[in-house]
XYZ file of C-alpha atoms in Angstrom:
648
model
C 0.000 0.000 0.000
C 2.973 2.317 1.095
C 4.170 1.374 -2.433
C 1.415 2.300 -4.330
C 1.133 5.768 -2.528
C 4.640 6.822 -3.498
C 4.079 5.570 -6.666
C 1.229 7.692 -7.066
C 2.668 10.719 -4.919
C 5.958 10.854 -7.794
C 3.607 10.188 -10.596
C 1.795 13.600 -8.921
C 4.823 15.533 -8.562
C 6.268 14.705 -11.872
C 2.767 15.794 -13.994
C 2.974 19.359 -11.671
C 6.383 19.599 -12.585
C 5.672 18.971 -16.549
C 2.638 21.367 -16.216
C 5.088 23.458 -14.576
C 8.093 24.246 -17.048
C 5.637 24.051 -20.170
C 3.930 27.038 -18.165
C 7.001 28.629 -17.942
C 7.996 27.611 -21.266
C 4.520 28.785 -22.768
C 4.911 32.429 -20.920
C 8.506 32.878 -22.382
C 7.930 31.984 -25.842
C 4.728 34.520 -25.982
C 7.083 37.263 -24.195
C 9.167 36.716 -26.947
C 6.842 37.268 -29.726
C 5.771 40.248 -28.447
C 8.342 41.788 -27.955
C 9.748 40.885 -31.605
C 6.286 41.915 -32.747
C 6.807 45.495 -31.208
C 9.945 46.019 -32.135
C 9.130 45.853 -35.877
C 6.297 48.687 -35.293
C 6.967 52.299 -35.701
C 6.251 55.063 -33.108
C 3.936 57.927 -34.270
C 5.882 61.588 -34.542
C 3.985 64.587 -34.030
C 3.471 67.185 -36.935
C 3.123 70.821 -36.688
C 1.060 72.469 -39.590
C -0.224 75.999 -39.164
C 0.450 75.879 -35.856
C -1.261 72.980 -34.710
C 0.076 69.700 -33.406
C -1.059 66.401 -35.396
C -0.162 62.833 -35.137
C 1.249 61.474 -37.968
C -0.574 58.190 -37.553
C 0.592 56.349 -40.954
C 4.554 57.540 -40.441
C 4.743 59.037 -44.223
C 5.835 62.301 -42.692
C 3.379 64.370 -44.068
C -0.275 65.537 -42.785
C -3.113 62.845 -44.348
C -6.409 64.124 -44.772
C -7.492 61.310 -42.348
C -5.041 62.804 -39.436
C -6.618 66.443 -40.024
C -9.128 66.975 -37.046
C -10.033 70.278 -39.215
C -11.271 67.995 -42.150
C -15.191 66.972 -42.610
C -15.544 63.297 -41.118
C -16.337 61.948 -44.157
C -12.602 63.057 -45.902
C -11.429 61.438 -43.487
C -13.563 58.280 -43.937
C -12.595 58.424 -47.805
C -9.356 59.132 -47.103
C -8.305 56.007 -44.525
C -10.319 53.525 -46.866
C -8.185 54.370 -49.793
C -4.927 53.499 -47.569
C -6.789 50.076 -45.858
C -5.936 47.003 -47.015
C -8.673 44.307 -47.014
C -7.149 42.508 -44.122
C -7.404 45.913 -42.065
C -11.136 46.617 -43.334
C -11.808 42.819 -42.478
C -10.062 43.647 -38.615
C -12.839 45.895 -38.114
C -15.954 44.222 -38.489
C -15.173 42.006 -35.346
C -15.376 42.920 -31.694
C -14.449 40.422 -29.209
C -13.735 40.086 -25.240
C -10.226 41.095 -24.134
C -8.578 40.298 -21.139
C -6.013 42.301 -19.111
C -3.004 41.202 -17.233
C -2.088 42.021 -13.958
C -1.316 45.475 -12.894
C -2.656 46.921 -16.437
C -0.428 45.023 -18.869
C -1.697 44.315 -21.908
C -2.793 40.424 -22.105
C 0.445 38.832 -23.475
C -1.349 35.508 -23.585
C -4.256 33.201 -24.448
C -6.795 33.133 -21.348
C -10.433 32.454 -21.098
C -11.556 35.839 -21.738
C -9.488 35.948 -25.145
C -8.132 33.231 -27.238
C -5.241 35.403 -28.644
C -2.840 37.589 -27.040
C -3.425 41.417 -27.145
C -0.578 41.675 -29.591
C -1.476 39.119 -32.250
C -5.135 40.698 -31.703
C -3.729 43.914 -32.886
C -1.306 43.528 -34.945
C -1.734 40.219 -36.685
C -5.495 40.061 -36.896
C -5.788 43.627 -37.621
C -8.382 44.159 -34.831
C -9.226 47.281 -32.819
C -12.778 46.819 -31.323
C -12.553 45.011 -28.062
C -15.235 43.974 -25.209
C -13.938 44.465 -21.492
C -15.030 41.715 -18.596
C -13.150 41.470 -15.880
C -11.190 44.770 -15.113
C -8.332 45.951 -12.308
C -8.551 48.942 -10.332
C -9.676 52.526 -11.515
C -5.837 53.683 -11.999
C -4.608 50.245 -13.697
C -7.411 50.370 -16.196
C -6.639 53.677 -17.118
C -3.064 52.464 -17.629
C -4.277 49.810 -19.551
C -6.290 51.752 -22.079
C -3.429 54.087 -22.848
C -1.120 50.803 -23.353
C -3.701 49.395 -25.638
C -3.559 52.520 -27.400
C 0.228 53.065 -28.001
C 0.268 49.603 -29.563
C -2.482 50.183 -31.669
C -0.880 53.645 -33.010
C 1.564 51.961 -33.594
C 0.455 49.774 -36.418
C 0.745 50.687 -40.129
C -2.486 53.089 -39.975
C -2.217 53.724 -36.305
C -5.727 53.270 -36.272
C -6.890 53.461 -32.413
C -8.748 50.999 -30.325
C -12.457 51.049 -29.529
C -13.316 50.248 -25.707
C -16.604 48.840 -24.970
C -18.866 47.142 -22.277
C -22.188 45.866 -20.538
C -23.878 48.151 -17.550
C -21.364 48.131 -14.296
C -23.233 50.598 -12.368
C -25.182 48.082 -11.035
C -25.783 47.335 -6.755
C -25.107 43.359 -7.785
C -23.327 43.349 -10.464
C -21.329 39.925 -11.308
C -17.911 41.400 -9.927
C -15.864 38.318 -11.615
C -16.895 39.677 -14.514
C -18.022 43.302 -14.460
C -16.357 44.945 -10.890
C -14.873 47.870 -10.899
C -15.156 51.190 -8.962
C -17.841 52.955 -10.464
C -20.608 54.926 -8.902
C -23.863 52.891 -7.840
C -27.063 52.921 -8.746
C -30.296 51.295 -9.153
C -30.830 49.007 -11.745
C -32.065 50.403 -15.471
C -35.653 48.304 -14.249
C -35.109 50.596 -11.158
C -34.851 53.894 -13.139
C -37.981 53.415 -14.839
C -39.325 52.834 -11.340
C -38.795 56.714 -10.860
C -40.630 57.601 -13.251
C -37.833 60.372 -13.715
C -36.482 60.736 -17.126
C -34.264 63.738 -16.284
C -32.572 61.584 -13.409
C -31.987 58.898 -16.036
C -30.128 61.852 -18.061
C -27.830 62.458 -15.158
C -27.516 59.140 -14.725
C -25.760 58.875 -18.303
C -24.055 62.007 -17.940
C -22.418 59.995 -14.816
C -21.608 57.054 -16.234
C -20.342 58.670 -19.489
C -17.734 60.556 -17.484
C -16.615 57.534 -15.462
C -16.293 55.425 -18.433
C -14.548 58.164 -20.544
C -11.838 58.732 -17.861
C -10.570 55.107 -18.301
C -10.812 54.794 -21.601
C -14.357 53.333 -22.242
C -15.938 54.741 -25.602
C -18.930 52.217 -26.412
C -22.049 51.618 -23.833
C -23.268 48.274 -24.662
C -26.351 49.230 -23.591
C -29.636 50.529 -23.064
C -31.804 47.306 -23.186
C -34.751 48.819 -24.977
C -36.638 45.799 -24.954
C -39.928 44.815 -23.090
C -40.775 43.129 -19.865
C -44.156 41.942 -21.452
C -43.061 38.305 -20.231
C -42.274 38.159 -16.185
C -40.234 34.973 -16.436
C -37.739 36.326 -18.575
C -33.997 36.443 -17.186
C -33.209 39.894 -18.318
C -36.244 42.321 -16.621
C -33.989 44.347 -14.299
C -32.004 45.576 -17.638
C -35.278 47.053 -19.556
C -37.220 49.957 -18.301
C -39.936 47.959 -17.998
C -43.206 46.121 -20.256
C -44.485 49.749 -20.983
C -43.785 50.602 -24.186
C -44.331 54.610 -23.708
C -42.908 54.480 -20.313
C -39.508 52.217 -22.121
C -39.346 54.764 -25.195
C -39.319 57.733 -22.579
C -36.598 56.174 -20.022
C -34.443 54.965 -23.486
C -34.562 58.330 -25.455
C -33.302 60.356 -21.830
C -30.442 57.296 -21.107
C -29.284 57.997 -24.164
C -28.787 61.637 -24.263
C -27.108 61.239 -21.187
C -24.281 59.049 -22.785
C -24.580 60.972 -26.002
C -25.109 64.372 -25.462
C -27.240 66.301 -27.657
C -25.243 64.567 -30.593
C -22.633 62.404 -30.673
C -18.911 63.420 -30.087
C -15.237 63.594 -28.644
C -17.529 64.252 -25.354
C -19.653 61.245 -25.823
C -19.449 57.622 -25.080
C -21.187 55.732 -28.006
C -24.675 53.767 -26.753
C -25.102 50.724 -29.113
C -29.055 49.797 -28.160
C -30.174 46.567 -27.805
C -31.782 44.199 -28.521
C -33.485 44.992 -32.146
C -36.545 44.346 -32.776
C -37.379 43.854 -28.932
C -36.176 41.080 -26.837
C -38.648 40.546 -24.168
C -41.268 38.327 -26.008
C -39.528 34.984 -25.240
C -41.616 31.653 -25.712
C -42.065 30.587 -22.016
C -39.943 33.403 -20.525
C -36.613 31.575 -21.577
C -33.682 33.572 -22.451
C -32.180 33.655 -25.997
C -28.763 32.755 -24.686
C -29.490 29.504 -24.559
C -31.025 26.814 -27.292
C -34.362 25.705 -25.302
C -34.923 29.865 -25.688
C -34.431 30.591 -29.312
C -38.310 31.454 -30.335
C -39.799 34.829 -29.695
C -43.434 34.510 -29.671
C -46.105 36.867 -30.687
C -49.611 35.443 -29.456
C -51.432 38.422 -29.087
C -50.369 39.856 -32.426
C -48.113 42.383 -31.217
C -44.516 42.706 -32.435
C -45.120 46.099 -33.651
C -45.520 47.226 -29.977
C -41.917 46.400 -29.066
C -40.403 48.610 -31.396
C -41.940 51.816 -30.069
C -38.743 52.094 -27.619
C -36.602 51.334 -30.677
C -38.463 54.381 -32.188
C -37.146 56.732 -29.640
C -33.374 55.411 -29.693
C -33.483 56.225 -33.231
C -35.130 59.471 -32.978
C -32.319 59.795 -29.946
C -29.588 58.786 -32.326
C -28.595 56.090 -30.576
C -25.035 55.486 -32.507
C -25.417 51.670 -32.664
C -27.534 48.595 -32.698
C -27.610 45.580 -31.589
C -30.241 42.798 -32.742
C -30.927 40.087 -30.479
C -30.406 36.262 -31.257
C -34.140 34.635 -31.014
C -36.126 33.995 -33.904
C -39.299 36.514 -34.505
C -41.315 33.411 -35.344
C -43.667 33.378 -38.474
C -42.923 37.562 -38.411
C -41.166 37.380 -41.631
C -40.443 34.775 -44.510
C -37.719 33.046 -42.826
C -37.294 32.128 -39.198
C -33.985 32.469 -38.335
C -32.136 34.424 -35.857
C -32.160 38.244 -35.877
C -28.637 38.498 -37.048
C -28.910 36.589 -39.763
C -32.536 37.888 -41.087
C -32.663 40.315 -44.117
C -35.760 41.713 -43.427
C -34.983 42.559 -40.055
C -31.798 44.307 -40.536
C -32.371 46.070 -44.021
C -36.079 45.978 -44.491
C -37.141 46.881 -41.404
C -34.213 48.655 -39.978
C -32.484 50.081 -42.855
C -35.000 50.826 -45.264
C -38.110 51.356 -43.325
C -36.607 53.115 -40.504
C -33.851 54.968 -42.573
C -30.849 53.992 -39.837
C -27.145 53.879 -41.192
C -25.322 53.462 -38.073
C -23.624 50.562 -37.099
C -25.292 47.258 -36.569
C -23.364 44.926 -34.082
C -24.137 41.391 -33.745
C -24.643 39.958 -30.256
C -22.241 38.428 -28.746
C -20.941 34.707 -30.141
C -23.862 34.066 -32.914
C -20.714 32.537 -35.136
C -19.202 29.769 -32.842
C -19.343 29.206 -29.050
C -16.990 30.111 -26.748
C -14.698 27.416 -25.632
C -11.135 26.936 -24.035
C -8.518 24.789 -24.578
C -10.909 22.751 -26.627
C -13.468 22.442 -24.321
C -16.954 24.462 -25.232
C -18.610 27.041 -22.044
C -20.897 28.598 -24.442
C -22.947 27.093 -27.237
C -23.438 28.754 -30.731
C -26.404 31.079 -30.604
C -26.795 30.472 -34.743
C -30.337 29.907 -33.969
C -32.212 28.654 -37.075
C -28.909 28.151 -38.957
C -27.075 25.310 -37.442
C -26.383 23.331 -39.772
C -24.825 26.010 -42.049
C -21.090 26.160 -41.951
C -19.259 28.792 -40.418
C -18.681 30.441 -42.957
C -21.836 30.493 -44.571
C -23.604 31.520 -41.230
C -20.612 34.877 -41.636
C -22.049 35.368 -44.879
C -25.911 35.173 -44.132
C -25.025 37.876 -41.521
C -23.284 40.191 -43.983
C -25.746 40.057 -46.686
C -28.547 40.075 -44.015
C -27.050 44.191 -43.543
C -24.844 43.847 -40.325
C -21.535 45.838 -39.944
C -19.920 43.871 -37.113
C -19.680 40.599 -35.287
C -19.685 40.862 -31.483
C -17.712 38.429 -29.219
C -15.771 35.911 -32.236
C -13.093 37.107 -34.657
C -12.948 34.890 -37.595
C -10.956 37.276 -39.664
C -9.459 34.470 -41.511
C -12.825 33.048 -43.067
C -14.476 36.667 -43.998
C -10.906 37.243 -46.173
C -11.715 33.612 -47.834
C -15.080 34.684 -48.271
C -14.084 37.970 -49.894
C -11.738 36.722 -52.107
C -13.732 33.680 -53.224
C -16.096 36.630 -54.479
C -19.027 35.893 -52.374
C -18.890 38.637 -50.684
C -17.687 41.844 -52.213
C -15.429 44.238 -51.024
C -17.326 47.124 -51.806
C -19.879 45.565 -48.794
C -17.347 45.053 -46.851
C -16.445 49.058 -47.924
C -19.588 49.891 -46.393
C -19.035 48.456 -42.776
C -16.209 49.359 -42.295
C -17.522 53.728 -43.883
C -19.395 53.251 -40.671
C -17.142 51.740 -37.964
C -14.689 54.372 -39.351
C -17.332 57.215 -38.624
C -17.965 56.358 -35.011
C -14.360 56.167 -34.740
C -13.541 59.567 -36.345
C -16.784 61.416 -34.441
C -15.863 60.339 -31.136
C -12.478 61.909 -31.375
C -10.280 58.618 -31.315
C -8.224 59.075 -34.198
C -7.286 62.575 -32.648
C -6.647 61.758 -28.937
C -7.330 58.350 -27.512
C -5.785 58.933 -24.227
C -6.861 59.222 -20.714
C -5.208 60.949 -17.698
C -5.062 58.092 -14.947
C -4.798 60.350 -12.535
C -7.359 62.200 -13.361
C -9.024 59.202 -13.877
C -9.021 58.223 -10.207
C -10.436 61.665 -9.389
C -13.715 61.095 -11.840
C -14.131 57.742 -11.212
C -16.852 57.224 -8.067
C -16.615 60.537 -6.921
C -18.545 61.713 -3.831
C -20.706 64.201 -6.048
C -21.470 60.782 -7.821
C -21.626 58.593 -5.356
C -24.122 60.568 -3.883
C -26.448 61.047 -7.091
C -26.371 57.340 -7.224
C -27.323 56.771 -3.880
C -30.303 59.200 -3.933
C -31.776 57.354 -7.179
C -31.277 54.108 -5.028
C -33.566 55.483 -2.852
C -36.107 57.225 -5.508
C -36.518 53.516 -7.066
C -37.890 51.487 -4.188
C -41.421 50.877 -4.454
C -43.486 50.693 -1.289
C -46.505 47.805 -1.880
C -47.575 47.622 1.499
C -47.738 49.371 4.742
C -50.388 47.190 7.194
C -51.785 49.526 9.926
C -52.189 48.396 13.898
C -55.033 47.863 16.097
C -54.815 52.087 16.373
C -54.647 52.414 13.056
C -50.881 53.083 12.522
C -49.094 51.744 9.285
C -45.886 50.253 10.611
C -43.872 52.279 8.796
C -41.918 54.375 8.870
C -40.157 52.670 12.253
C -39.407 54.140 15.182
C -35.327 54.698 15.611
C -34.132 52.910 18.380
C -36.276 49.718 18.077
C -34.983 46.909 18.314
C -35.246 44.729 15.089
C -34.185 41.316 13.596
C -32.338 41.590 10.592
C -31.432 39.290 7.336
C -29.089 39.820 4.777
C -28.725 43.448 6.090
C -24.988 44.170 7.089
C -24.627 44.613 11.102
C -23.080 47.992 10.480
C -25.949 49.246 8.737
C -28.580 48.164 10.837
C -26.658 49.895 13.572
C -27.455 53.594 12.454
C -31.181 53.296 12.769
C -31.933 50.279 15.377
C -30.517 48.149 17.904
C -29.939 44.425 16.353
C -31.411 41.697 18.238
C -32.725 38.298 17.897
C -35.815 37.476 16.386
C -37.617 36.182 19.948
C -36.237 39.564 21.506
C -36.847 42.106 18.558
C -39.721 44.202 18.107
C -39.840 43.830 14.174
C -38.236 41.400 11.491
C -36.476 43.359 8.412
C -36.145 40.675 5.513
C -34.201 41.176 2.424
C -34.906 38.471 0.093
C -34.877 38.134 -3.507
C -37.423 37.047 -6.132
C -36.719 33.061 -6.219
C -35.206 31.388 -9.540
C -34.196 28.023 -10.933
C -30.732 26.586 -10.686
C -29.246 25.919 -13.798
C -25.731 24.865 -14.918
C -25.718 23.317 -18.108
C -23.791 26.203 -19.605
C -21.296 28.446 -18.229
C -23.693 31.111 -18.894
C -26.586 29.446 -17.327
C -25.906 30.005 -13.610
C -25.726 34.095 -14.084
C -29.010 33.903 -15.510
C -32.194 33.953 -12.978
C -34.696 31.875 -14.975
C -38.059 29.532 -14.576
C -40.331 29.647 -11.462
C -41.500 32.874 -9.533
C -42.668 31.112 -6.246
C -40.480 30.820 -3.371
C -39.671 27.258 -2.651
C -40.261 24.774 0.421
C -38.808 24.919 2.855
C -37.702 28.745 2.609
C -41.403 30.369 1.862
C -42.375 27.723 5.395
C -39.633 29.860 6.969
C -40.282 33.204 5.777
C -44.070 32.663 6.962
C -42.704 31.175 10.392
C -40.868 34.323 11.228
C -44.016 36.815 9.567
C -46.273 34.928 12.075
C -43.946 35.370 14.983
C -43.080 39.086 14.605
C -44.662 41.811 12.640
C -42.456 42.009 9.799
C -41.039 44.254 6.773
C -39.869 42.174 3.769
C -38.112 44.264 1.253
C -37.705 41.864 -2.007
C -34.773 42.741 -4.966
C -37.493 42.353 -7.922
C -35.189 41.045 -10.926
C -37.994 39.759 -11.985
C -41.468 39.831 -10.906
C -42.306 37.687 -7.942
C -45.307 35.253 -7.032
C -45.759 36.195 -3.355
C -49.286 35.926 -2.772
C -48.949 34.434 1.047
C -45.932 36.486 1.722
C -47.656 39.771 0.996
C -51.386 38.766 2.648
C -48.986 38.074 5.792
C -46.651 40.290 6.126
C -46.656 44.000 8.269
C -44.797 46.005 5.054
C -43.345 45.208 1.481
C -41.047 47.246 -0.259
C -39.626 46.699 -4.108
C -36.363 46.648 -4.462
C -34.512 47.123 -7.954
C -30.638 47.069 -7.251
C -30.049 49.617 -3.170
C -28.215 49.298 -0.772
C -28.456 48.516 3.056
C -28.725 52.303 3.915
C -30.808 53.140 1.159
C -33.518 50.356 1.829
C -33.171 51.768 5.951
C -33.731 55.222 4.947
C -37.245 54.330 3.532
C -38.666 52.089 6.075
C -36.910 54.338 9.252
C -38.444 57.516 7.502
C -35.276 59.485 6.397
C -36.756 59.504 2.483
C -40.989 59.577 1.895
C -41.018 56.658 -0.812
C -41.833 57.965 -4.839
C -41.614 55.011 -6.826
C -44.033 53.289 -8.820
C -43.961 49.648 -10.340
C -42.620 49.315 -13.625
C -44.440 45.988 -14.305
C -47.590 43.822 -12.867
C -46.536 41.520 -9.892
C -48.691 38.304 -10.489
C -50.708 36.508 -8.245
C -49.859 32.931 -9.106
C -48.204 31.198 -11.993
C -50.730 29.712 -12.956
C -51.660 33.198 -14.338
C -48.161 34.009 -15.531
C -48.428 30.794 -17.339
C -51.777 32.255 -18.797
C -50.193 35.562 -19.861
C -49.426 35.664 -23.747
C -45.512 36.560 -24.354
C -46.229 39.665 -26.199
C -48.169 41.486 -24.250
C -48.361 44.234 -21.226
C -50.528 44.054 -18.666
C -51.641 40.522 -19.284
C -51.437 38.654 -15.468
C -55.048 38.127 -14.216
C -56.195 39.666 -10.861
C -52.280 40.579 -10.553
C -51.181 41.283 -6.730
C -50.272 44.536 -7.822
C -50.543 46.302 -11.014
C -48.337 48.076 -13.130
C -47.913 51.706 -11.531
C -49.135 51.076 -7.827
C -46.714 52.785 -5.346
C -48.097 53.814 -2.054
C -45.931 56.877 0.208
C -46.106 57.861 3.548
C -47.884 61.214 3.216
């Protein structure tokens, strides 16, 4: 037995010590290329003409129409095309996830955010639109940004780097993959619960500043889809299943990212998810195959577009189409993506918009790592074509870019096999170029990291976001005593039993105690979903059933019955709570606060304002009932879209 352990210990030691040096040898051989890959690039010089300072992007020595800030954009547009190669035109149309290293470096090697290394990226795969997940510290991903930069100007164009990413304003947002220091606030489902457009403008203002400062240029986001289905995994990023009240909240979150038009002062919002994701058959996400069929029961896809209406009429810079199939809406079901009449008839031609279009993410191939697959293919309704054909359906169905894959190597086959032309290609990459050229990249892509420290989550913002915490949390229920009291607001002082509330926090307003000893229960729960882990994806996804489950609703009641009691219930989605609210003393809606906000309502600091920005059912048998498509469709609902009650 001793025999077999050493056996097995050396055979364990050995294997680490393989994995060990091939790590090592692995890290030194990409160092290497690197480094031999930057040393063949040429700084960019500075030229003076009339005065002014210009960078001399393509190293010919001489001012290019395209490096003139004084020139009309679309010179410049004209001007850089004529100097692209195909490869470089190609480069653009994809936009995938990049990682960074520690302390800011640029990624020097495969990881599991990016298959490539920032370097091949950029100068091998001619690619300069890039997705950010995980991110360092405020200061670090300044650093970054300017890195990413240098090596981009670099290049034979020096054509610079596009930053984007999803929402990270959030109160739970997933910090593995989009932390970061940034001002909090509610949720975008929480906005519309103010009912406050002009906050919503700050809010971009805000968030357009903090993103700016480190480098950010692209907001993937607003969602400007509809909540008309209350199973669906995405609610707390839409304003809501109102389409006027969505078109409103859309139009304002825009111009606060944008500006009155869109500029070196802007960050770029690309809206999603065209022609309206909420619709899903069943309430299951798009993301995943068993989701792939938007529904339209009660004859109402037009309805969803209304707050696609307003981003246009906002000049939202970009779009983004979602992957479900709009079934029997058009002549062929397939994904949005890859459907001609949804990109150029309906978006092009009837609409008249001639921005960019961006793919969601991965709609070409999964995502996998070192061969193993995380993320399925979301080529819904053209599986079976090959790659490249699926590339192809996408082009000709009128998109400009690809988000989240880079298959720069089959487009080029495509191109030069002549099925697609490179005068298409041409007209992509006219409009990538624009965005590029109006938001001031190709003039000064650089951020101040200092500076950058000072804008990021700064107590002026800080504060804003913590007051529209507190402006989005819906009061549903505020039971009166035996005199004819409502419980709230509480009494200071009190002495209260507390969950999921940090000790700290609690300690401001009441005196913690146990639940036989306290004079009230304070619950913060959150609406219930199904565990799934089939897919990476899956488990950050809060899908399926609204009820609370046994033995936790048993529990809930248990401690309702044994002390009057305040639930206050994070509303991702909308809940089935009929026992918990017939029980319970008070219930307040949550849509992304924290501790102190949630206290400041029920101890009376802030009068509540906010109003529901969707129906809370009463059972699911009746969300069951509802038809996809439409608003307002729960029978008897607990509570119906707009209630809100205050304390005057």
């Amino acid at each position: 037995m001793k025999t077999l352990f050493k056996a097995t210990l050396y055979f364990v030691l050995i294997a680490l010590g393989i994995i060990l040096v091939a790590t090592l040898i692995f890290n030194s051989y990409y160092r290497l290329v690197n480094k031999r890959a930057e040393k063949e690039l040429q700084a960019v010089s500075l030229l003076t003409v009339d005065g002014l300072q210009f960078r001399d992007l393509n190293k010919n020595g001489k001012l290019d129409p395209y490096e003139d800030r004084r020139q009309p954009v679309e010179v410049r547009v004209d001007d850089i095309l004529k100097q692209m190669t195909l490869e470089g035109k190609v480069g653009l149309m994809w936009h995938p996830p990049i990682g960074i290293d520690d302390g800011g470096e640029l990624q020097a090697k495969p990881s599991i955010l990016s298959p490539v290394s920032t370097y091949d990226a950029i100068i091998h795969r001619k690619l300069n639109h890039f997705n950010l997940f995980a991110v360092p510290g405020t200061r670090e991903l300044a650093l970054w940004s300017n890195k990413i930069q240098q090596l981009a100007e670099k290049t034979r164009l020096g054509i610079p780097v596009s930053i984007s990413t999803d929402p990270r304003h959030g109160i739970q947002p997933d910090t593995e993959l989009l932390g970061g220091n940034w001002s909090r606030w509610p949720d975008p489902i929480g906005l519309a619960a103010t009912r406050d457009s002009a906050l919503v403008v700050e809010f971009g203002r805000i968030a357009s500043q903090e993103y700016r400062a480190v480098g950010i240029r692209t907001a993937l986001h607003p969602m400007a889809d509809l909540a008309t289905d209350p199973r669906w995994a995405r609610i707390n990023g839409t304003f809501g299943e109102d389409a006027q009240l969505a078109a409103q909240m859309t139009a304002a979150y825009i111009y606060g990212f944008q500006g009155d038009e869109l500029g070196p002062s802007s960050v770029a919002c690309m809206t999603k998810h065209w022609p309206g994701g909420g619709p899903q058959e069943n309430g299951e996400d798009a993301h995943f195959h068993y989701g792939k069929n938007q529904v339209y029961p009660g004859n109402n896809f037009k309805y969803h577009l209304i707050p696609f209406q307003a981003a246009l009429k906002a000049n939202t810079a970009m779009i983004m189409p979602y992957y479900g199939i709009a079934v029997d809406q058009t002549n062929e079901n397939v994904g949005m993506s890859f459907n001609k009449e949804i990109i150029t008839k309906l978006l092009r031609e009837e609409y008249g918009y001639d921005g960019v279009v961006c793919t969601d993410w991965g709609i070409i191939e999964g995502f996998s790592f070192l061969g193993y697959e995380l993320v399925e293919a979301k080529n819904w309704g053209v599986e079976k074509l090959p790659v490249e054909e699926r590339i192809a359906k996408v082009i000709r169905a009128g998109v400009d870019q690809f988000g989240g894959n880079m298959h720069t190597r089959q487009l080029l086959r495509l191109v030069r096999k002549g099925e697609i032309s490179e005068k298409r290609i041409d007209e992509s990459a006219r409009r990538l170029l624009h965005a590029k050229f109006v938001l001031g990249l190709f003039d000064d892509p650089f951020v101040d990291p200092d500076r950058a420290v000072e804008i990021v989550n700064q107590e002026a913002f800080a504060a804003k976001g913590k007051l529209a915490q507190r402006r989005s949390l819906v009061l549903l229920k505020n039971k009166a005593n035996a005199t004819g009291t409502p419980i709230l607001p509480l009494q200071k002082g009190i002495k209260v039993y507390t969950e999921n509330i940090a000790p700290a926090a609690i300690a401001n307003y009441a005196q913690p105690a146990k639940l036989d000893e306290a004079d009230v229960a304070i619950l913060r729960l959150r609406t219930p979903f199904e565990e799934r882990d089939d897919d990476f994806m899956e488990n950050k996804f809060h899908q399926g059933n609204l009820n609370f489950p046994e033995p936790e609703l048993t529990r809930i009641l248990k401690i309702i019955q044994q002390k009057p009691t305040i639930i206050c219930l994070y509303m991702d989605r909308p809940p089935v709570i009929p026992e918990i609210s017939r029980q319970c003393s008070g219930l307040l809606a949550d849509f992304g606060a924290q501790d102190d906000a949630v206290l400041d309502i029920l101890f009376g600091n802030i009068t509540p304002t906010g109003k529901l920005p969707f129906e809370v059912p009463s059972s699911m048998e009746a969300v069951s009932a509802q038809k996809e498509d439409l608003p307002y469709d729960s029978k008897d609902p607990l509570f119906p879209f707009g209630f809100g009650l205050t304390y005057e």
